[in-house]
CSV table of N, CA and C in Angstrom, one decimal:
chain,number,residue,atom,x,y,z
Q,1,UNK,N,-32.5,45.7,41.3
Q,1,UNK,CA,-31.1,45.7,41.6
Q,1,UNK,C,-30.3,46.2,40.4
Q,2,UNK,N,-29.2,47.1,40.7
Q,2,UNK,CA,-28.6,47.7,39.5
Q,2,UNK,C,-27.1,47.0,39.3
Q,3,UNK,N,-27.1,47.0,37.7
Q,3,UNK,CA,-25.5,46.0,38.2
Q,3,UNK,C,-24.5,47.3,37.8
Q,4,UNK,N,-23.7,47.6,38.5
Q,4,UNK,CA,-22.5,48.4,38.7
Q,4,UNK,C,-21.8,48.9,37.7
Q,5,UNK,N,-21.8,50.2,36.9
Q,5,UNK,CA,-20.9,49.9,35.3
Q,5,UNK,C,-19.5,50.0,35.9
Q,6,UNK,N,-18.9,49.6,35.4
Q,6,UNK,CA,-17.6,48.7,34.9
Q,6,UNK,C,-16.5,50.2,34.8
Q,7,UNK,N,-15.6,50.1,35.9
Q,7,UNK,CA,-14.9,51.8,35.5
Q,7,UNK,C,-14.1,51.0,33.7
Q,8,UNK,N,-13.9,52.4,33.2
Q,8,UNK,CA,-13.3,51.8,31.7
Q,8,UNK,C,-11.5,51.9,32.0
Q,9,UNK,N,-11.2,51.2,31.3
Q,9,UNK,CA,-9.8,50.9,31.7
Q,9,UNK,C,-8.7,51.1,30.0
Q,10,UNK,N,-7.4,51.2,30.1
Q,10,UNK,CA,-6.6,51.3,29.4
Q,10,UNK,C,-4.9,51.1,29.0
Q,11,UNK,N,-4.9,50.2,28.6
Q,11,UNK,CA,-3.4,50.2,28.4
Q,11,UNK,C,-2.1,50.2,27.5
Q,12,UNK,N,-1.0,50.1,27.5
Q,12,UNK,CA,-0.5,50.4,26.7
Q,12,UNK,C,0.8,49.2,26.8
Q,13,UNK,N,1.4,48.9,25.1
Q,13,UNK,CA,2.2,47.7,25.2
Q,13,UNK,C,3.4,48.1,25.9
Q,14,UNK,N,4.1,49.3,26.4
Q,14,UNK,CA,5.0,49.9,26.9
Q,14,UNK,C,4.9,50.6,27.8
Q,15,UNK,N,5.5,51.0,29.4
Q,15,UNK,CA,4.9,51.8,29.7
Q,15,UNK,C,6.4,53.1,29.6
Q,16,UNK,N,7.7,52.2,29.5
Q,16,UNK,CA,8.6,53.4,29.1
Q,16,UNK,C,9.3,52.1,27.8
Q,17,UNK,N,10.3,53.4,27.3
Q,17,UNK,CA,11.1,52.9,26.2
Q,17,UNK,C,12.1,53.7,25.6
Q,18,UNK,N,13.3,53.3,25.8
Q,18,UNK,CA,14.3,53.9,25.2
Q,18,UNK,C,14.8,53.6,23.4
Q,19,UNK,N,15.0,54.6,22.9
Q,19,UNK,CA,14.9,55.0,21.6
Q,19,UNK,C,16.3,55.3,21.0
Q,20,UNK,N,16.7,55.1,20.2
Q,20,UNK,CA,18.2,55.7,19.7
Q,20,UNK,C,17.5,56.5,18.3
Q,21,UNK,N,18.3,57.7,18.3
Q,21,UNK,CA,17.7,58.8,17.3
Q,21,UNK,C,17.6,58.2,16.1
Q,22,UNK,N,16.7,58.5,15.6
Q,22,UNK,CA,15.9,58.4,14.1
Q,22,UNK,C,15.4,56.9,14.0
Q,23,UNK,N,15.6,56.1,15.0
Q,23,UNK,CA,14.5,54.7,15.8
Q,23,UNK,C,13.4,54.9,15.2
Q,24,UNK,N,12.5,53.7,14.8
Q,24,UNK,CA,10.9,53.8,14.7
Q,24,UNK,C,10.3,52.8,15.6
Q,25,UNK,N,9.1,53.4,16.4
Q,25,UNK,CA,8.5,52.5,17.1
Q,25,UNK,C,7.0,52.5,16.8
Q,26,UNK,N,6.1,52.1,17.3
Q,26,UNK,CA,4.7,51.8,17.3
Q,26,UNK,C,4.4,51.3,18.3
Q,27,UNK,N,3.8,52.3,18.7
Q,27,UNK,CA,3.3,52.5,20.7
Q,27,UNK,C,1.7,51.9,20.3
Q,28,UNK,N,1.5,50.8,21.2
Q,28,UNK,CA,-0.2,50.2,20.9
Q,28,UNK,C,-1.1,49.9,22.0
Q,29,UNK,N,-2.2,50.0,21.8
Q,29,UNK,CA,-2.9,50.0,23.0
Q,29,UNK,C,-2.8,48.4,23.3
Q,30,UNK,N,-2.6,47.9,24.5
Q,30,UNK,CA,-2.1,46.4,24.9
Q,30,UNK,C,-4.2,46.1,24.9
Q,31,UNK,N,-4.5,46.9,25.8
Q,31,UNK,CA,-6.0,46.1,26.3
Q,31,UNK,C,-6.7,47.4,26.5
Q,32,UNK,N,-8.1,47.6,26.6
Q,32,UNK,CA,-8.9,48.4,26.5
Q,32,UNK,C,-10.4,48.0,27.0
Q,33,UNK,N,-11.0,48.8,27.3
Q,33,UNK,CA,-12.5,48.1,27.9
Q,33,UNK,C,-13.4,48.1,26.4
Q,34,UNK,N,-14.4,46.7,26.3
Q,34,UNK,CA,-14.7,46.9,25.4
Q,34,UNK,C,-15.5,47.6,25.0
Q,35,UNK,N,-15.7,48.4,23.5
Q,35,UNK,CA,-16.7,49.3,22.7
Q,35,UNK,C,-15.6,50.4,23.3
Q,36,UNK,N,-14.6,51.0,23.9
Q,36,UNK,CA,-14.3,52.4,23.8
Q,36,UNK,C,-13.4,52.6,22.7
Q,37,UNK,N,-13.6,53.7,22.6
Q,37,UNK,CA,-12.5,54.0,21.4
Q,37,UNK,C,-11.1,55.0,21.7
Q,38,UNK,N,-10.2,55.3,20.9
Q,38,UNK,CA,-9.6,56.3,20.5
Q,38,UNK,C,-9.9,57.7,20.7
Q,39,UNK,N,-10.1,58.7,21.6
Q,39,UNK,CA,-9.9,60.2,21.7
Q,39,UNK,C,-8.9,61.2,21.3
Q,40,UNK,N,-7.9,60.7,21.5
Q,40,UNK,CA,-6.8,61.6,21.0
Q,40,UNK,C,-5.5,60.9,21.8
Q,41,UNK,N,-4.4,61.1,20.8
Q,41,UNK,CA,-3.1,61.3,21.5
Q,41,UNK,C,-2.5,62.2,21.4
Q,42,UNK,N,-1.7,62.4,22.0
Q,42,UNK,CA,-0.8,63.7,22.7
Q,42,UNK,C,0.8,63.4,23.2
Q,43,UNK,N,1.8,64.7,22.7
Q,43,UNK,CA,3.3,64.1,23.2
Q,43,UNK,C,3.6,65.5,24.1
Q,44,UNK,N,3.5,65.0,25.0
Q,44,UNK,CA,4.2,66.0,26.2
Q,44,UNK,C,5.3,67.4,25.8
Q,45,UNK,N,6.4,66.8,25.1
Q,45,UNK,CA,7.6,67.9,24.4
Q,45,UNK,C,7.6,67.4,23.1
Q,46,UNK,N,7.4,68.1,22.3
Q,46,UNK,CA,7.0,68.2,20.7
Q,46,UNK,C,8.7,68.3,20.4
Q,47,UNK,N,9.1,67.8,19.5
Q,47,UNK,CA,10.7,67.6,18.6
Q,47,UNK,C,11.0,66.7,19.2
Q,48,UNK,N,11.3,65.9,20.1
Q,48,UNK,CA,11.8,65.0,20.4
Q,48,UNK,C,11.6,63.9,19.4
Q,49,UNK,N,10.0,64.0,19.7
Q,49,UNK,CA,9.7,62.4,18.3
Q,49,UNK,C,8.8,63.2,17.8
Q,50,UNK,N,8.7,62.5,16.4
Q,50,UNK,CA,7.4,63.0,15.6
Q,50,UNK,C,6.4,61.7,15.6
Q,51,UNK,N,5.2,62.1,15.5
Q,51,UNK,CA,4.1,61.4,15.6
Q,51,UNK,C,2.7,61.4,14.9
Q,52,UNK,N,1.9,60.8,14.3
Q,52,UNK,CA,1.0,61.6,14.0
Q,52,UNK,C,-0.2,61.5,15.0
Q,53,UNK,N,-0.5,62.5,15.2
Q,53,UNK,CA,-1.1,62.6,16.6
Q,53,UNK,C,-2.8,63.0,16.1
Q,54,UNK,N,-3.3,62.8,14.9
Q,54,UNK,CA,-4.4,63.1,14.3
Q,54,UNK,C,-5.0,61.7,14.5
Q,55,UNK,N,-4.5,60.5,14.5
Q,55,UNK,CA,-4.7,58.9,14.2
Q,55,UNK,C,-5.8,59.2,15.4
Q,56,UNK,N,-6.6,57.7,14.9
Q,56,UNK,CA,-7.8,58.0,16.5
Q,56,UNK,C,-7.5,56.5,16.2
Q,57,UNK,N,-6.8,56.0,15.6
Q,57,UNK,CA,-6.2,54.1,15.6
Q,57,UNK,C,-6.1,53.8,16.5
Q,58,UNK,N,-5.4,52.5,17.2
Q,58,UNK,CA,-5.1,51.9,18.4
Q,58,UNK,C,-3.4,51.8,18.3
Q,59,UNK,N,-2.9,52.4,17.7
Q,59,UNK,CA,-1.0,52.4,17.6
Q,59,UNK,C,-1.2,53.6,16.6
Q,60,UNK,N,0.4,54.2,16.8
Q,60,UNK,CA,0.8,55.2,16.4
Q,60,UNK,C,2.3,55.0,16.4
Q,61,UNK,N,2.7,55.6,15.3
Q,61,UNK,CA,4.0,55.1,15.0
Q,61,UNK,C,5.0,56.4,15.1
Q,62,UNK,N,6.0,56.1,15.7
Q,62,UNK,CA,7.3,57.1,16.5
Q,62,UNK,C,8.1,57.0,15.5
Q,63,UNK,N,8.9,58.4,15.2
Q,63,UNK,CA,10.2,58.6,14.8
Q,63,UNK,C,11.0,59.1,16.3
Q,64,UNK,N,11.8,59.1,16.3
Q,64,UNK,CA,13.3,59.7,17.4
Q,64,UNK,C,13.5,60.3,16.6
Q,65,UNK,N,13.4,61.9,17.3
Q,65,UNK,CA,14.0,62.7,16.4
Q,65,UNK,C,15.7,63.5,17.1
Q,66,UNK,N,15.5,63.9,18.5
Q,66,UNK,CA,16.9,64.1,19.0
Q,66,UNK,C,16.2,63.7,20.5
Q,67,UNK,N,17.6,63.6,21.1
Q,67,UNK,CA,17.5,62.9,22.5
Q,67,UNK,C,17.1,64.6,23.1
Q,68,UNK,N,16.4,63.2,24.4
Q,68,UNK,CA,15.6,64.4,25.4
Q,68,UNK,C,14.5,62.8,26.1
Q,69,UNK,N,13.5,63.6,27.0
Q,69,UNK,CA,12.6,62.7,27.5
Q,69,UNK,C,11.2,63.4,27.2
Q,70,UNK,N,10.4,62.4,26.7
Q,70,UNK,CA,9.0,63.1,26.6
Q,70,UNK,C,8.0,61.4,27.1
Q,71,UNK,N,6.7,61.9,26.8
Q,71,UNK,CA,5.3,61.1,26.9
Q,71,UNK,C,4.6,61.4,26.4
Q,72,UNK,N,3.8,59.9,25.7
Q,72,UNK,CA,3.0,59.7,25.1
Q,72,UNK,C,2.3,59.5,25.5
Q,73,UNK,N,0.8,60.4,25.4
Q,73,UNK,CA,-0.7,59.7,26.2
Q,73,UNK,C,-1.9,59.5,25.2
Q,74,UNK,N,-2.5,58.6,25.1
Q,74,UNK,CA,-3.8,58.3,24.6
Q,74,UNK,C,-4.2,58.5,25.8
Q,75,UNK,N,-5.7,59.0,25.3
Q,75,UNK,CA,-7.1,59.5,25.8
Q,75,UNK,C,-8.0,58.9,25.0
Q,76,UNK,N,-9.0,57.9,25.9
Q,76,UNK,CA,-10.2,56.9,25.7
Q,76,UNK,C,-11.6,58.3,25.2
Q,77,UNK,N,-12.5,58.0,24.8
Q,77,UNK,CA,-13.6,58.9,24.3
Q,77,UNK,C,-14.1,58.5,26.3
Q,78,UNK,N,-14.0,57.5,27.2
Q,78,UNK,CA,-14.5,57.2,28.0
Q,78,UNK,C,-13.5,58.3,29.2
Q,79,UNK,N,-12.9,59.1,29.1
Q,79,UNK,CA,-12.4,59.6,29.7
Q,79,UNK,C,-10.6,59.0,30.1
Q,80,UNK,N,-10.5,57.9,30.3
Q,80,UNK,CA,-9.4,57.4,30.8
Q,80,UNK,C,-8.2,57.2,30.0
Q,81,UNK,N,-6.8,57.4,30.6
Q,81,UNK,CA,-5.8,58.0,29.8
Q,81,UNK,C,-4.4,56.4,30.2
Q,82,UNK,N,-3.8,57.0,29.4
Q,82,UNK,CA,-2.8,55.6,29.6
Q,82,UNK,C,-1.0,56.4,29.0
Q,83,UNK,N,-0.2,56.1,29.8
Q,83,UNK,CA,1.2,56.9,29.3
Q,83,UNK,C,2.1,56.1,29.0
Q,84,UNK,N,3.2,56.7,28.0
Q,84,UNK,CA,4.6,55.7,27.9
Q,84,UNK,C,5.4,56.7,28.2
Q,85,UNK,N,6.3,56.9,28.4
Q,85,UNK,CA,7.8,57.6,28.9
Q,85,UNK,C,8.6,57.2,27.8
Q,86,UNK,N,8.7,57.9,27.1
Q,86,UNK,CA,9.7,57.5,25.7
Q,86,UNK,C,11.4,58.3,26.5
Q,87,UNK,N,12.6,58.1,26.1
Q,87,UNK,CA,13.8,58.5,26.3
Q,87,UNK,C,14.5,58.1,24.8
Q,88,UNK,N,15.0,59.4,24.3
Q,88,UNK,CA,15.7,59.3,22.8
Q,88,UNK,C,17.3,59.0,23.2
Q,89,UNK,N,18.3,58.3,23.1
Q,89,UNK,CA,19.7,59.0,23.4
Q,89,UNK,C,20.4,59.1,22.6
């Protein structure tokens, strides 16, 4: 009998958030399946916020840089992705 793997899962402490310009936040992964890691993050429209998007950490820290709407996504090494909806005003 085989026991079933476990799909991997991902979350995040936010799933949107409003920002007032030059704000700092730290977007963090809420829960995660265990042993996966960090793949990459990624911001949908680049200038809105700066980020360091090199981090393979479990948070990443936001500047607001001018209003607009963008997303944040981590990507698991397991495949599975998780988003926040950032809004600057």
């Amino acid at each position: 009998k085989t026991i079933p793997k476990l799909k991997s899962k991902v979350t995040l402490n936010v799933k949107q958030i409003s920002l007032k310009k030059g704000a700092k936040f730290s977007l963090k992964i809420a829960s995660k399946t265990k042993n996966d890691k960090v793949k990459s993050w990624s911001v949908s429209r680049k200038g809105i916020l700066t980020a360091d998007l090199k981090t393979k950490k479990e948070n990443i820290k936001l500047v607001a840089k001018k209003k607009g709407t963008t997303y944040v996504t981590v990507k698991m090494k397991s495949g599975v992705t998780a988003k926040c909806k950032i809004t600057v005003k």
